[in-house]
XYZ file of C-alpha atoms in Angstrom:
713
model
C 147.195 47.578 75.388
C 149.701 49.648 72.916
C 153.245 50.528 75.056
C 153.338 54.958 74.765
C 154.836 56.544 72.321
C 158.511 57.086 73.120
C 158.506 60.382 70.683
C 155.183 61.325 72.615
C 156.906 60.890 75.976
C 159.483 62.292 75.168
C 157.974 65.654 74.367
C 155.696 65.705 77.975
C 158.474 65.395 79.904
C 160.105 68.001 77.611
C 156.823 70.515 78.338
C 157.701 69.334 81.850
C 161.386 70.137 82.224
C 161.125 73.686 80.357
C 158.860 75.298 82.697
C 160.504 73.728 85.571
C 162.967 75.796 83.647
C 161.081 79.161 83.335
C 160.040 78.954 86.903
C 164.419 78.503 87.952
C 165.057 81.193 85.589
C 162.390 83.635 87.038
C 163.526 83.057 90.263
C 167.349 83.313 89.461
C 166.461 86.666 88.136
C 165.880 87.972 92.290
C 168.628 85.925 93.573
C 171.113 85.543 90.398
C 174.116 84.447 92.626
C 172.249 81.069 94.165
C 173.910 78.514 93.721
C 171.537 75.931 93.596
C 168.874 77.644 90.972
C 172.239 77.844 88.553
C 172.959 74.296 89.183
C 169.061 73.663 88.565
C 169.045 75.275 85.602
C 171.953 73.696 84.173
C 170.197 70.019 84.654
C 167.593 71.206 83.079
C 169.097 71.986 80.225
C 171.730 68.788 80.181
C 168.310 66.747 80.384
C 166.297 68.606 77.371
C 169.831 68.274 75.330
C 170.970 64.714 76.232
C 167.363 63.425 75.873
C 166.608 64.938 72.819
C 170.351 63.574 71.050
C 168.280 60.498 72.267
C 165.613 60.447 70.343
C 166.179 61.977 67.075
C 165.777 65.933 68.053
C 168.433 66.463 66.973
C 168.213 70.454 66.310
C 167.329 70.297 69.680
C 170.508 68.722 71.474
C 172.581 71.109 68.711
C 170.596 74.452 70.295
C 170.409 73.680 73.457
C 174.104 72.758 73.441
C 174.689 76.243 73.102
C 172.357 77.611 75.867
C 173.646 74.847 78.282
C 177.389 76.064 78.362
C 176.372 79.230 79.028
C 175.415 77.932 82.509
C 177.827 75.801 82.611
C 180.590 78.648 82.581
C 178.030 80.808 84.939
C 177.842 77.599 87.117
C 182.115 77.718 86.922
C 182.067 81.281 88.602
C 182.811 82.805 85.214
C 180.201 85.042 83.975
C 178.009 86.253 86.281
C 174.586 85.851 85.414
C 173.074 89.404 84.717
C 169.049 89.779 83.655
C 170.463 90.051 80.383
C 171.288 87.036 80.016
C 168.214 85.213 82.035
C 165.637 87.285 79.517
C 168.080 85.635 76.817
C 167.406 82.081 78.669
C 164.520 82.416 78.627
C 163.605 83.343 74.881
C 165.822 80.123 74.200
C 163.742 78.229 76.131
C 160.927 79.093 73.869
C 163.014 78.215 71.129
C 163.746 74.640 72.317
C 159.753 74.817 72.696
C 158.974 75.113 69.131
C 161.724 72.633 67.887
C 160.197 69.834 69.859
C 156.613 70.705 69.181
C 156.976 72.044 65.583
C 159.366 71.979 64.459
C 158.710 71.875 60.656
C 157.937 75.313 61.581
C 160.771 76.489 63.634
C 162.737 79.523 62.859
C 166.827 77.981 62.513
C 167.251 82.278 62.312
C 165.246 83.042 65.485
C 167.651 80.557 66.920
C 170.463 81.822 65.889
C 169.993 85.355 66.535
C 168.399 84.530 69.711
C 172.199 82.816 70.420
C 174.467 85.436 69.299
C 173.101 87.808 71.945
C 173.191 85.610 74.463
C 177.078 84.575 73.363
C 177.489 88.587 73.741
C 175.636 88.371 76.645
C 177.660 85.866 78.094
C 181.253 88.396 77.166
C 179.515 91.488 78.266
C 178.775 89.527 81.643
C 182.617 87.374 81.912
C 184.250 87.377 84.694
C 188.200 87.843 83.899
C 188.510 85.182 81.307
C 186.681 85.805 78.039
C 183.951 82.796 77.745
C 184.328 82.488 73.757
C 186.804 79.881 73.287
C 184.550 78.129 76.256
C 180.940 79.021 74.383
C 182.448 77.453 70.909
C 183.857 74.174 72.665
C 180.838 73.739 74.301
C 180.484 71.301 77.555
C 182.192 68.545 76.798
C 185.073 69.795 76.242
C 186.825 70.578 79.346
C 186.727 73.780 80.344
C 189.823 76.121 81.881
C 189.725 75.550 85.710
C 188.613 78.565 87.894
C 190.828 80.421 90.152
C 189.046 78.683 92.713
C 189.153 75.637 91.488
C 192.637 75.504 90.656
C 193.697 76.551 93.711
C 192.388 73.411 95.236
C 194.516 70.599 95.902
C 194.671 67.321 93.967
C 192.806 64.561 95.352
C 192.419 60.874 94.182
C 189.275 58.768 94.249
C 188.085 55.278 93.571
C 184.536 55.065 92.432
C 183.099 52.034 91.851
C 179.893 51.504 89.697
C 176.961 49.431 88.098
C 174.552 50.468 85.748
C 170.560 48.525 86.021
C 170.777 46.151 84.002
C 168.143 47.797 81.478
C 170.699 50.884 81.121
C 171.142 49.982 77.681
C 167.628 49.794 76.682
C 166.966 53.232 78.216
C 169.315 54.596 76.113
C 172.186 55.053 78.995
C 176.139 54.650 77.002
C 178.173 53.339 79.740
C 181.112 54.683 77.991
C 179.924 58.254 77.804
C 180.249 58.075 81.128
C 183.290 57.005 81.978
C 184.529 59.621 79.026
C 182.566 62.418 81.451
C 185.289 60.630 84.773
C 188.086 61.251 82.080
C 187.211 64.752 81.765
C 187.653 65.034 85.411
C 191.281 64.805 85.578
C 193.320 61.368 85.134
C 191.169 58.411 85.158
C 191.883 54.905 84.920
C 188.926 52.393 84.952
C 188.978 48.427 84.891
C 185.986 46.998 84.309
C 184.483 43.680 86.271
C 183.392 41.333 84.284
C 182.106 38.643 87.514
C 178.560 38.833 86.559
C 178.895 38.111 83.093
C 176.798 34.562 82.843
C 177.553 32.124 80.341
C 176.977 32.809 76.387
C 174.052 31.019 76.066
C 171.955 32.272 78.909
C 173.038 35.728 77.586
C 170.350 38.330 77.412
C 173.039 40.522 74.736
C 170.042 43.671 75.472
C 171.548 43.785 80.007
C 174.209 45.322 81.258
C 176.041 43.368 83.369
C 179.560 44.640 83.347
C 180.482 46.764 86.492
C 183.585 49.395 86.423
C 186.088 50.297 88.731
C 188.198 54.276 88.196
C 190.662 55.955 89.898
C 190.432 59.224 89.228
C 193.331 61.895 90.401
C 191.199 65.360 90.003
C 190.879 68.769 91.374
C 187.419 68.865 91.162
C 185.375 68.098 94.644
C 183.227 65.217 95.214
C 180.000 66.804 93.962
C 181.782 66.569 90.168
C 181.893 63.113 90.219
C 178.943 62.577 91.849
C 177.295 64.487 89.144
C 178.352 62.537 86.309
C 175.556 59.741 87.337
C 173.048 62.204 88.418
C 170.790 60.608 85.959
C 171.058 56.875 86.476
C 170.958 56.986 90.809
C 167.796 55.112 91.678
C 169.065 51.985 90.303
C 172.342 51.998 90.031
C 174.846 50.597 92.688
C 177.801 52.887 93.601
C 180.596 54.155 96.043
C 182.934 56.605 95.853
C 185.727 56.786 98.186
C 188.896 59.490 99.090
C 192.262 57.137 98.324
C 193.753 59.890 99.895
C 193.957 61.234 103.582
C 192.991 64.156 102.282
C 189.663 62.633 101.044
C 189.473 61.452 103.539
C 189.228 63.788 106.508
C 186.309 64.444 104.714
C 184.479 61.545 105.107
C 184.718 61.098 102.131
C 184.938 56.968 101.859
C 181.862 56.083 103.137
C 179.410 55.033 100.390
C 177.262 58.538 98.543
C 174.598 59.381 100.276
C 170.926 58.186 99.327
C 168.532 61.029 97.535
C 166.575 59.776 95.445
C 166.402 62.342 91.452
C 166.132 60.679 87.769
C 165.999 57.106 87.193
C 167.387 57.401 83.205
C 170.697 58.704 82.021
C 170.859 61.778 79.669
C 174.915 61.099 79.654
C 174.104 58.398 76.824
C 173.740 61.590 74.737
C 176.461 63.382 75.630
C 178.618 64.908 73.227
C 182.227 62.951 72.537
C 184.243 60.050 71.327
C 183.447 56.881 72.795
C 185.915 55.893 75.614
C 187.547 51.933 75.491
C 187.644 50.154 79.001
C 190.689 48.467 80.344
C 189.023 44.187 80.830
C 190.099 43.125 82.761
C 187.735 40.511 85.204
C 187.739 41.668 88.714
C 186.048 40.532 92.093
C 185.534 43.551 94.207
C 183.351 43.402 96.334
C 179.222 43.365 96.572
C 178.876 46.565 96.254
C 175.313 46.174 98.563
C 172.517 48.619 98.286
C 172.330 51.772 96.208
C 173.476 55.011 96.787
C 172.696 58.213 95.182
C 174.380 61.744 96.031
C 172.169 64.591 97.525
C 171.250 66.815 94.692
C 169.334 69.537 94.474
C 167.789 68.721 90.511
C 164.200 70.193 90.130
C 162.619 68.814 87.367
C 161.414 64.915 86.365
C 163.315 62.338 85.176
C 165.299 62.454 82.381
C 164.223 59.114 80.371
C 160.432 59.128 79.035
C 160.847 55.385 79.223
C 160.853 55.715 83.002
C 158.743 58.695 83.148
C 155.791 56.373 82.268
C 155.722 54.684 85.655
C 157.545 57.294 87.731
C 155.889 61.862 86.615
C 158.133 64.020 87.678
C 159.620 65.552 90.977
C 157.438 68.306 92.789
C 159.970 71.262 92.953
C 160.292 72.376 96.104
C 161.301 76.818 96.495
C 162.337 76.679 93.610
C 165.576 74.333 93.369
C 164.670 72.291 96.233
C 165.542 68.778 96.363
C 163.816 66.471 93.466
C 161.602 63.720 95.282
C 159.988 60.426 93.426
C 156.327 60.761 93.082
C 153.986 57.267 93.407
C 151.606 58.570 90.886
C 151.494 57.223 87.395
C 150.712 59.260 84.097
C 147.380 58.795 82.960
C 146.399 60.454 79.581
C 143.965 62.749 79.426
C 141.502 61.483 77.523
C 141.433 57.913 79.703
C 139.868 60.451 82.436
C 137.731 61.882 80.107
C 136.144 58.620 79.428
C 135.869 56.845 82.486
C 133.704 60.256 83.824
C 131.585 59.163 80.798
C 130.946 55.581 82.273
C 130.502 56.844 85.554
C 128.780 58.904 83.904
C 126.606 56.292 82.719
C 126.574 55.111 85.696
C 124.595 57.358 87.758
C 121.933 57.590 84.826
C 121.398 53.434 84.925
C 121.328 53.438 89.102
C 119.128 56.562 89.117
C 116.983 54.047 86.469
C 116.657 51.032 89.192
C 116.162 52.955 91.646
C 112.829 54.239 90.105
C 111.652 51.124 89.661
C 112.921 49.005 92.682
C 110.737 52.143 94.238
C 107.474 49.887 93.133
C 108.561 46.980 95.110
C 108.344 46.114 99.111
C 111.036 43.341 98.192
C 113.753 44.385 101.027
C 116.986 41.827 99.906
C 116.013 43.899 95.957
C 116.088 47.783 97.994
C 119.181 46.641 100.170
C 120.714 45.526 96.745
C 119.894 49.189 95.244
C 121.361 51.309 98.325
C 124.617 49.472 97.929
C 124.400 49.860 94.234
C 124.247 53.434 95.298
C 126.374 53.693 97.501
C 129.296 52.118 95.669
C 128.023 54.106 92.675
C 128.439 57.106 95.038
C 131.856 56.222 95.944
C 133.813 55.543 92.854
C 131.981 59.107 91.275
C 134.064 60.950 94.035
C 137.000 59.210 93.230
C 136.621 59.217 89.864
C 136.151 63.325 90.010
C 139.160 63.466 92.534
C 141.533 62.436 89.999
C 140.353 64.723 87.788
C 140.996 67.761 90.087
C 143.993 69.127 90.179
C 145.509 72.054 92.248
C 145.087 75.293 90.769
C 148.989 76.256 91.487
C 149.690 74.043 87.704
C 148.215 76.955 85.876
C 149.366 79.934 88.179
C 152.459 78.881 87.669
C 152.538 79.967 84.355
C 151.997 83.610 84.478
C 154.922 83.384 85.966
C 156.249 83.766 82.456
C 153.655 86.343 81.459
C 154.006 88.810 83.420
C 157.854 88.762 83.615
C 157.361 89.604 79.795
C 155.280 92.234 80.473
C 157.126 93.904 82.686
C 159.684 94.106 80.417
C 157.437 95.058 77.703
C 155.902 98.060 79.388
C 159.260 98.737 81.326
C 157.238 99.060 84.694
C 157.676 97.389 88.323
C 155.369 94.185 88.121
C 155.295 91.577 90.901
C 152.730 88.453 90.585
C 151.394 87.281 94.107
C 150.185 84.500 94.369
C 147.861 82.363 96.866
C 145.431 79.337 97.404
C 147.476 77.271 94.892
C 146.064 74.368 96.703
C 142.819 74.933 95.332
C 141.944 71.893 93.813
C 139.329 72.205 90.518
C 138.859 70.443 87.741
C 141.400 69.847 85.893
C 138.220 70.786 82.260
C 137.769 74.145 84.028
C 141.665 74.517 83.957
C 142.213 74.019 81.060
C 139.701 76.643 79.320
C 140.699 79.453 82.519
C 144.417 80.010 80.693
C 143.335 82.155 78.761
C 140.577 84.242 80.722
C 143.392 84.881 83.277
C 145.464 85.855 80.543
C 143.231 89.228 79.408
C 142.767 89.926 83.093
C 146.300 89.773 83.835
C 147.217 91.982 80.891
C 144.521 94.238 81.430
C 145.376 94.887 85.536
C 149.317 95.208 84.263
C 148.375 97.393 80.941
C 145.528 100.001 82.453
C 145.709 99.471 86.082
C 149.594 99.698 86.742
C 150.687 102.595 86.917
C 154.616 103.527 85.863
C 157.599 103.964 88.341
C 157.163 107.678 88.565
C 153.518 107.925 88.905
C 153.413 105.225 91.687
C 156.331 107.032 93.759
C 154.210 110.507 93.382
C 150.650 108.672 94.564
C 152.933 107.854 97.918
C 153.044 103.775 97.017
C 155.533 102.007 95.635
C 157.824 101.749 93.228
C 157.285 98.219 92.001
C 153.040 97.029 91.179
C 151.429 94.366 92.341
C 148.984 91.672 90.564
C 147.856 88.869 93.072
C 145.905 86.513 91.390
C 144.351 84.066 94.446
C 142.396 81.011 94.429
C 139.799 79.854 97.957
C 137.273 77.636 97.983
C 133.188 78.988 98.484
C 130.580 75.906 99.546
C 130.228 73.636 96.479
C 132.783 77.176 94.297
C 135.348 78.373 93.242
C 136.561 81.777 93.170
C 139.861 82.695 91.355
C 140.653 86.781 91.926
C 142.846 89.284 90.068
C 143.521 91.945 91.304
C 145.831 94.610 91.699
C 147.279 97.677 93.449
C 147.058 100.223 90.242
C 145.145 102.880 89.467
C 141.570 101.430 89.426
C 139.496 101.872 86.699
C 137.954 105.377 85.542
C 134.719 105.297 85.898
C 133.986 108.635 84.157
C 135.905 106.941 81.091
C 134.075 104.062 80.671
C 130.536 105.546 80.722
C 131.920 108.367 78.260
C 132.504 105.400 75.894
C 129.738 103.255 76.900
C 127.494 106.444 75.662
C 129.726 106.455 72.540
C 129.221 102.913 71.746
C 125.154 103.229 72.950
C 125.099 100.936 75.760
C 124.146 103.351 78.614
C 122.128 106.660 77.358
C 123.503 110.009 77.602
C 123.638 111.025 81.693
C 121.876 108.782 82.625
C 122.647 107.911 86.075
C 124.576 103.911 86.279
C 125.329 102.229 89.514
C 129.425 101.323 89.279
C 127.830 97.262 89.777
C 126.402 97.854 85.782
C 128.612 100.013 84.656
C 131.498 97.922 85.356
C 130.419 94.605 84.109
C 130.487 95.979 80.742
C 134.269 96.773 80.188
C 132.776 92.823 78.846
C 130.733 94.099 75.985
C 132.259 92.947 72.912
C 134.490 95.582 71.086
C 135.092 97.666 74.583
C 137.822 99.243 74.982
C 138.854 103.157 76.986
C 142.134 102.098 75.992
C 143.604 105.978 73.710
C 145.828 103.806 71.318
C 146.031 100.385 70.153
C 148.909 98.149 71.175
C 150.509 94.508 70.486
C 148.894 95.009 74.300
C 145.448 96.536 73.999
C 143.158 98.426 72.730
C 141.350 96.999 69.357
C 138.246 95.975 72.410
C 138.680 91.881 72.424
C 139.892 89.989 75.153
C 137.414 90.876 77.795
C 134.104 89.697 76.070
C 136.593 86.096 75.245
C 136.533 86.497 79.578
C 132.843 86.635 80.136
C 131.916 84.334 77.156
C 134.260 81.625 78.272
C 133.092 81.916 82.373
C 130.286 82.272 81.235
C 130.460 78.678 79.405
C 132.404 77.126 82.376
C 128.463 78.228 84.458
C 130.552 80.586 86.346
C 129.972 83.936 86.888
C 131.885 87.574 87.332
C 131.556 89.965 89.786
C 134.070 93.390 89.252
C 135.394 95.874 92.661
C 137.510 99.259 91.812
C 138.442 101.842 93.623
C 140.295 104.638 91.958
C 143.692 104.876 92.532
C 143.629 102.175 95.128
C 143.314 99.149 92.121
C 140.424 96.871 91.024
C 139.523 93.173 91.538
C 137.992 90.755 89.253
C 136.313 87.425 90.287
C 135.106 84.647 88.882
C 133.294 82.334 90.597
C 133.272 78.613 88.694
C 132.007 75.624 89.385
C 133.752 73.040 90.966
C 133.058 70.598 87.796
C 131.402 69.874 84.895
C 130.591 66.407 84.751
C 128.434 65.750 87.435
C 126.731 68.263 89.518
C 124.319 67.899 92.506
C 121.014 69.715 91.386
C 116.915 69.857 92.651
C 114.534 68.523 90.672
C 111.869 70.898 89.726
C 108.523 70.707 87.677
C 106.958 73.747 86.154
C 104.219 72.553 83.896
C 105.019 69.186 82.575
C 108.185 69.885 82.559
C 111.258 69.006 84.827
C 114.307 71.013 85.212
C 117.172 70.669 86.987
C 118.717 73.643 89.176
C 122.516 73.343 90.240
C 121.644 72.903 94.418
C 125.456 74.548 94.320
C 122.616 78.209 93.930
C 119.894 76.797 96.134
C 119.203 78.603 99.511
C 116.467 77.405 100.872
C 112.730 76.510 99.396
C 109.524 78.181 100.640
C 105.659 78.457 99.561
C 104.152 80.567 97.431
C 101.202 81.854 99.785
C 97.989 82.754 97.810
C 97.900 85.855 98.482
C 101.640 86.927 97.244
C 99.924 85.142 94.403
C 97.294 87.006 93.783
C 99.477 89.970 94.869
C 100.425 91.236 91.332
C 101.931 89.690 87.850
C 104.992 89.677 86.650
C 108.202 90.056 88.677
C 106.893 90.562 92.321
C 108.733 90.669 95.560
C 108.677 88.300 98.863
C 109.350 89.133 102.309
C 112.310 86.702 103.665
C 112.641 87.252 107.167
C 112.756 91.485 106.371
C 114.019 91.206 103.505
C 112.402 92.009 100.112
C 113.702 89.160 97.683
C 112.435 89.837 94.083
C 110.627 86.416 92.421
C 110.341 84.912 88.518
C 107.594 82.809 87.759
C 109.097 80.314 85.584
C 105.909 79.270 84.317
C 105.554 83.056 82.066
C 109.004 82.462 81.896
C 108.561 78.781 79.982
C 104.903 80.118 78.334
C 103.405 76.929 79.704
C 99.679 76.864 79.242
C 98.859 74.363 82.014
C 96.674 75.319 84.986
C 99.522 75.993 88.225
C 99.365 74.068 90.953
C 97.388 75.307 93.888
C 100.606 75.667 96.478
C 103.301 77.014 94.326
C 106.591 76.880 95.815
C 108.866 79.039 95.768
C 113.406 78.529 95.530
C 115.765 80.835 96.568
C 118.976 80.856 94.432
C 122.154 83.523 94.894
C 123.336 84.831 91.180
C 125.179 88.277 90.532
C 125.574 88.899 93.736
C 121.719 89.043 94.928
C 118.965 86.582 95.988
C 116.027 85.909 93.363
C 113.285 83.926 93.871
C 112.078 80.698 91.820
C 108.496 79.841 91.411
C 107.623 76.195 90.762
C 104.933 74.071 90.809
C 106.357 71.524 92.655
C 109.847 70.234 94.406
C 110.550 66.492 93.833
C 114.097 65.925 95.505
C 117.965 66.128 94.838
C 119.042 64.646 91.620
C 122.662 63.449 90.968
C 123.064 65.459 87.572
C 125.132 64.445 84.778
C 125.289 66.960 82.309
C 124.232 66.392 78.836
C 125.840 69.200 75.962
C 122.984 71.102 74.147
C 122.799 70.352 70.568
C 123.407 73.618 68.143
C 120.121 74.006 67.827
C 119.250 74.876 71.234
C 122.932 76.790 71.570
C 121.214 80.151 71.398
C 118.700 79.446 74.390
C 120.798 81.266 77.335
C 118.649 80.204 79.817
C 119.706 76.925 79.838
C 123.116 75.267 80.031
C 122.855 71.574 79.819
C 120.482 68.736 80.033
C 120.413 65.865 82.144
C 118.805 61.479 81.752
C 116.329 61.197 84.496
C 115.484 57.922 85.380
C 112.619 57.301 83.565
C 114.563 57.811 80.218
C 112.946 61.281 79.819
C 115.129 64.772 79.637
C 115.540 67.368 82.037
C 117.103 71.002 80.897
C 119.604 72.443 83.285
C 118.402 75.327 84.430
C 121.314 78.474 84.027
C 120.664 80.770 86.583
C 122.383 83.927 86.547
C 121.277 83.995 83.112
C 117.718 83.279 83.877
C 117.916 86.365 86.482
C 118.977 88.028 83.894
C 117.012 87.506 81.508
C 114.238 87.839 83.868
C 115.793 90.945 84.654
C 115.194 92.698 81.280
C 112.135 91.296 80.643
C 110.787 94.116 83.710
C 112.901 96.616 82.221
C 111.193 96.350 78.804
C 108.038 96.362 80.726
C 109.144 99.076 82.970
C 109.917 101.166 79.226
C 106.907 99.777 77.225
C 104.523 101.082 80.576
């Protein structure tokens, strides 16, 4: 088995760090004095810088070094976290992403321009002391103490630490840690070599030396703890106060434990290595490892460690990082596993069909046991593929932030249902449609501040992004409290484009669906956000490819809501196997409401599309024999499958209902790509193929056919 590529692992971890940095900065925009958020941003930058240098991303390390310096000044209280500084840091974060993902295409001049504007923002936000000199010096150089730090009493601390054996192999450099201790004040360091074995037993990759440092500094104990912030999970550390003043704070106790990152970005810090005085000191065994309380959100900075323990989950924007017991697995392996489970389901279906002809109870018992195990394996595999949709929702905070600045509007993003789980493939393909819907809500829906105030609305507009389960589907809604859809303008543009006959009376539901037509736009002018008539047709096409549907509601002056109905997964579904003529088809079970019998009276009443009386409600039905041009005579007792589609109930007339079927979805070939009534195919137990009906498309096709018949008649 090949070992993971450390460069690719770094890129994955950096992606998570950048996402967490973005969330932290967006939270900081609302709470600019929150020390936890400021520390979290600084540590994320520090980790990216250190890990980047460790793995040869020197441009990343050099660029991030300057941004880190800015947040070090904010952390020390010398610079205010202004809105402009946060916006520029977000732009710097985008540049870091480019330097990591596509370094050859990253524009160095653009990065220099960002740093220049960042320096100007720092100078404008400086509190009392000019910041330019400190930015030039960088975080490795001792920055002048703030007024608060200067007033602090000088204290002496004894710091005893021993790194994990593999510290050197994972890129940590203990001499750079000692350098950072010396930067805090006056430090005397001695080494403990008592655990170094004889030369013949020595592994040169192991770190076996311990250290004891006496540090006299005006900095608080937290500053000493942060030197070891990214090594705390596996190292031994004790910090004791030597003077009475420090002891009064209870600092003599070992540092409290709290999981953080398991490898060091300090190894890539700036400055020359310090020389420790080597003298064998047999100080007492430190005992269990200890770690300080930390507010750092974000994953371990070591890509090697990240392969075993993925990123921690940020809580409340910048809560304590918490190690996860999960493992990081490449997405393609999950896809392969799902494919193999699908083949197992097909093989079991064949076995079940074969054993139906035998009366041996032992064989049937084994088949039932295999069915149970296959079902459990399928459920487990599906569970692995399911992800909370919050991983997608988090991306749109930055989108709304940028839209708010670009449009000059106050816009808030409100999300709910982030814990709702959906197949990872569906989540990946939802990103672009949701971007288009949110852009439309911000650009066309939310009014400018003055108009909202005049209309008696809050000055800040709201875009609501919600998700919830509804049976075997997930509903995702994008709503706004803006002006609502302009019905008259939509109809006028639809008439111009020939989509609606002039003066025709069209229901709101039918009219609002026209906004998803290719090239349709009501914008009066083209901007960098909208107006070209592209985007909404992409939304419709993508959702239909996912076997989903779209519903639009709008109230003039109060806002609009677009709801996407999506299947939980695209791999294996429960279906209802039916027969029409000699062909067999699968109807997704999630769309099925009930089955009724088509009486001879109802069958003879008329041809084409007819109506059934279902408990007092008239339900239209479609004869699938006519849709599929079946030439065999119909069964004497046909069945009607009542399905839900496009917010209405429709019946599908079939010859026979065979039963439920575990359906492994296979894509249709390119030759059948234009056949819209089918969403895929599946292999039955006898090896034959059954087509999977696309219920919304089938219903739409039946409605269009009826309209043509009415027009011709």
